mmCIF file of C-alpha atoms in Angstrom:
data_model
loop_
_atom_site.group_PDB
_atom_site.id
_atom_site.type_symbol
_atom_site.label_atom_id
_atom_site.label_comp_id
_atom_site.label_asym_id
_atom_site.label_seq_id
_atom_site.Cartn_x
_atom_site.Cartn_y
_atom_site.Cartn_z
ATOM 1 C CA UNK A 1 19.033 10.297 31.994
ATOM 2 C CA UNK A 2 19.176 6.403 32.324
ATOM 3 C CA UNK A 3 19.365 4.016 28.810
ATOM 4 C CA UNK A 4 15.755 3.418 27.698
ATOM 5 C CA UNK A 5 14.699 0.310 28.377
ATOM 6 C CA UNK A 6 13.556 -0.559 24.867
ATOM 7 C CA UNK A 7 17.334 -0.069 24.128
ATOM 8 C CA UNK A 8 18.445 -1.923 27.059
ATOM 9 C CA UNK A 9 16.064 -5.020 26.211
ATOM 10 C CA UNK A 10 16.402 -4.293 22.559
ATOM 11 C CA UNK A 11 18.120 -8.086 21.360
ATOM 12 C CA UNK A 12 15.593 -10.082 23.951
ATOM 13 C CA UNK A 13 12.454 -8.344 22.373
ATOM 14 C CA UNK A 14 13.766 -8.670 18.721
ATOM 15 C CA UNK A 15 14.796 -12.630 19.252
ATOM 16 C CA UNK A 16 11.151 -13.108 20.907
ATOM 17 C CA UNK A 17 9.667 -11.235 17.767
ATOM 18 C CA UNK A 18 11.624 -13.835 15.420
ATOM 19 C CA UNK A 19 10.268 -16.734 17.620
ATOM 20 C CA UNK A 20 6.971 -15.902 17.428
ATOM 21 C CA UNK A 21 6.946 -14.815 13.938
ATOM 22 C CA UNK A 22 8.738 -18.265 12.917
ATOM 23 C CA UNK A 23 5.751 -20.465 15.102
ATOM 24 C CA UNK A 24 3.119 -18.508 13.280
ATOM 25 C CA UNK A 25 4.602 -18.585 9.633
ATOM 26 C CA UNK A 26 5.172 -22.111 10.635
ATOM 27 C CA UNK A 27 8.956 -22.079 9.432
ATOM 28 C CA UNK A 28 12.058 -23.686 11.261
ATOM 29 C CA UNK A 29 14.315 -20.567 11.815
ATOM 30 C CA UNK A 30 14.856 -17.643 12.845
ATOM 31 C CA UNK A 31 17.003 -17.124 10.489
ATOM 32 C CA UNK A 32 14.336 -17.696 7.380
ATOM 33 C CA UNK A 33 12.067 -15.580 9.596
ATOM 34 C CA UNK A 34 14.629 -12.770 9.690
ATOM 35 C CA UNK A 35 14.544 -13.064 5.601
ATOM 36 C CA UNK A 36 11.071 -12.733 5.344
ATOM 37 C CA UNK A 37 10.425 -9.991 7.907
ATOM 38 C CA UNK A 38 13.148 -8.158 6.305
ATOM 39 C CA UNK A 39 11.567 -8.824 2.625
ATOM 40 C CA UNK A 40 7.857 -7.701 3.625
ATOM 41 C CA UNK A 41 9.599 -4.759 5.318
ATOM 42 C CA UNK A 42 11.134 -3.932 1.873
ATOM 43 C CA UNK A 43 8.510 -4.843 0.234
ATOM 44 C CA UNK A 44 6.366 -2.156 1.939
ATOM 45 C CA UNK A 45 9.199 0.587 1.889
ATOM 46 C CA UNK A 46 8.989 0.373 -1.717
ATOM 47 C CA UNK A 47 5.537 1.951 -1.581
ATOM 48 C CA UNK A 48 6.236 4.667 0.833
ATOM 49 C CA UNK A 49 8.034 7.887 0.199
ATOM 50 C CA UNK A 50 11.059 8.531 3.094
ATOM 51 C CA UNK A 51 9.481 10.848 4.891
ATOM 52 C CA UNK A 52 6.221 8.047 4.974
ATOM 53 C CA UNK A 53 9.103 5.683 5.877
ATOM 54 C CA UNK A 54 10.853 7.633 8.303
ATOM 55 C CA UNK A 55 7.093 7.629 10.154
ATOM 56 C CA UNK A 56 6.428 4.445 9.895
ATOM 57 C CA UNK A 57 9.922 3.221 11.426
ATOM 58 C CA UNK A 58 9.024 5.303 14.476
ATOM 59 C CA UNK A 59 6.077 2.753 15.648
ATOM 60 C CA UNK A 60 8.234 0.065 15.168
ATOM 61 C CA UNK A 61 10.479 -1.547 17.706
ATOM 62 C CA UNK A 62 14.417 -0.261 17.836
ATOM 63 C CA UNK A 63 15.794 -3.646 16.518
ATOM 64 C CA UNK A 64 12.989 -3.804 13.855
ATOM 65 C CA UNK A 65 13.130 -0.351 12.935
ATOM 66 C CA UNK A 66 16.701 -0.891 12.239
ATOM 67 C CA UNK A 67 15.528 -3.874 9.838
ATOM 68 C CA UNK A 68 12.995 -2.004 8.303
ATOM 69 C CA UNK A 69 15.914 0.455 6.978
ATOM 70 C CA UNK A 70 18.582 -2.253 6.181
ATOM 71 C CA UNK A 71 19.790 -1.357 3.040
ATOM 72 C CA UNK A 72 17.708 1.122 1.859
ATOM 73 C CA UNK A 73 18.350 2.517 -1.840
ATOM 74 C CA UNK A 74 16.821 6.064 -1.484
ATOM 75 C CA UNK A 75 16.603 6.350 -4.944
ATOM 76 C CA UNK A 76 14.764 3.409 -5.698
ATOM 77 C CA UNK A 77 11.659 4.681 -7.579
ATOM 78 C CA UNK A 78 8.529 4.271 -5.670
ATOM 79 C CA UNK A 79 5.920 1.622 -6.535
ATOM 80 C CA UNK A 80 2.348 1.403 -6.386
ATOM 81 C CA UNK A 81 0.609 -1.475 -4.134
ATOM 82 C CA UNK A 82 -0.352 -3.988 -5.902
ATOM 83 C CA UNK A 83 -1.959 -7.382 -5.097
ATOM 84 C CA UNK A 84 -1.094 -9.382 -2.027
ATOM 85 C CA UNK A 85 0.277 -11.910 -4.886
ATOM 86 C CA UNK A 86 2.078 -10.024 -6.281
ATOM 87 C CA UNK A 87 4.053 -8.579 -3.238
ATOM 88 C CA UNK A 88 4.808 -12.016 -1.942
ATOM 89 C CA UNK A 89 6.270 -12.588 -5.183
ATOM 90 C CA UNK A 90 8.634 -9.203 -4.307
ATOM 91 C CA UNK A 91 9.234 -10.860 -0.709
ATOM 92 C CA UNK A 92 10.154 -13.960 -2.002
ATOM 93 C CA UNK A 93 12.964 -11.899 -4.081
ATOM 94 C CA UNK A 94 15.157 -10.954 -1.339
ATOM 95 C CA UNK A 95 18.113 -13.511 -1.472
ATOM 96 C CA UNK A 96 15.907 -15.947 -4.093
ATOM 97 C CA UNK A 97 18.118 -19.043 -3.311
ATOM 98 C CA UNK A 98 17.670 -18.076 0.592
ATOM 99 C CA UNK A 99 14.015 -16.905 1.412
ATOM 100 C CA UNK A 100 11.755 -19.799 2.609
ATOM 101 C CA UNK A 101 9.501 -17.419 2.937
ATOM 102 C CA UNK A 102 5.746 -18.222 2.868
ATOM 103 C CA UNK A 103 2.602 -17.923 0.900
ATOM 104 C CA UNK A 104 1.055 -15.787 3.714
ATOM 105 C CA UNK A 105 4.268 -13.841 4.782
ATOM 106 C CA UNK A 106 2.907 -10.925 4.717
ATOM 107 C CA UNK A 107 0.107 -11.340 6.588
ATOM 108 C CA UNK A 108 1.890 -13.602 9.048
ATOM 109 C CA UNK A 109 4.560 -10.909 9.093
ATOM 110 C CA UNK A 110 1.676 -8.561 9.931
ATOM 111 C CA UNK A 111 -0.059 -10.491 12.638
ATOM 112 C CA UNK A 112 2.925 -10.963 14.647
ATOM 113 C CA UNK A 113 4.019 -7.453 14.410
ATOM 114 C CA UNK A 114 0.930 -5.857 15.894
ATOM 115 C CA UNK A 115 1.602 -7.823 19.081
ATOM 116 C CA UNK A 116 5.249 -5.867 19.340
ATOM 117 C CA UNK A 117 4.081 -2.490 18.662
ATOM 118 C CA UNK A 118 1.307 0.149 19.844
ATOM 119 C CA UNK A 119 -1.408 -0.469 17.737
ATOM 120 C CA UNK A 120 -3.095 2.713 18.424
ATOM 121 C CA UNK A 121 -0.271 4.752 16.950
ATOM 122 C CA UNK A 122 0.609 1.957 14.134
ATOM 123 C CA UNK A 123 -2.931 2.473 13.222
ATOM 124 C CA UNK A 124 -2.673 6.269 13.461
ATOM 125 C CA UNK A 125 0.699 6.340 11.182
ATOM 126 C CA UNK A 126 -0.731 3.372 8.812
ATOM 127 C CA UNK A 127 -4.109 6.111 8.131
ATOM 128 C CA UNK A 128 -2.167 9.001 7.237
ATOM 129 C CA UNK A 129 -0.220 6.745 4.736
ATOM 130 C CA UNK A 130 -0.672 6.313 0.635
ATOM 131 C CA UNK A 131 -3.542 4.029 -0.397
ATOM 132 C CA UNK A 132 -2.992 0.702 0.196
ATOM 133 C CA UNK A 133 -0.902 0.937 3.359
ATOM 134 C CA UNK A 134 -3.605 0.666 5.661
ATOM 135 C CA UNK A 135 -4.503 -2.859 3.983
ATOM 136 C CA UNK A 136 -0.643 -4.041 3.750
ATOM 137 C CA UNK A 137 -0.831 -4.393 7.137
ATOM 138 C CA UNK A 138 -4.539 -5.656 7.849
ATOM 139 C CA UNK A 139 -4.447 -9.145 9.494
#
């Protein structure tokens, strides 16, 4: 069987996600876009359980799935959501004295990633997740 093509084009899709995510968060990297992407995606993890996770990765894209388990403490305790605030306030943790990252990441975070994944099936995953999921990601 030949390579995927989502492997084979997996560094050209990621690098397009980062540009568009950077124009609509309206920052000047993609590296500070990188940050925050990788801060809402920890953000979010927080909230799930692994086996949640572990579904949600799968509608992702390979290089952002990858992200979206970057460093991963399994034995973090689980949180609850909480308000948009106050889960911006947890993006904005990730590497304090590095993360540019916006008032609206998560939401810009958000918007951008539904145009890189199946929204059907991040829909489908996102319903069958804890409370609070479904509205994480509504843009």
């Amino acid at each position: 069987m030949p390579v995927p093509v989502e492997y084979q084009r997996a560094s050209d899709d990621f690098y397009r996600y980062l540009i568009d995510a950077r124009d609509t968060a309206g920052l000047w990297s993609t590296h500070v876009t990188y940050t925050m992407t990788q801060g809402v995606f920890q953000t979010f993890r927080r909230r799930l359980s692994t086996e949640d996770a572990i579904a949600f990765a799968n509608v992702l894209p390979i290089c952002l799935k990858a992200l979206f388990v970057t460093d991963w403490n399994t034995n973090e305790p689980q949180k609850p959501f909480e308000t948009r605030e106050e889960m911006t306030k947890e993006v904005k943790s990730l590497r304090r004295e590095h993360n540019f990252s916006t008032e609206t990441a998560i939401r810009d975070v958000a918007t951008v990633l539904r145009r890189y994944v199946d929204e059907e099936a991040f829909d489908r995953v996102l319903a069958q997740l804890p409370d609070g999921a479904f509205d994480f990601w509504e843009v």
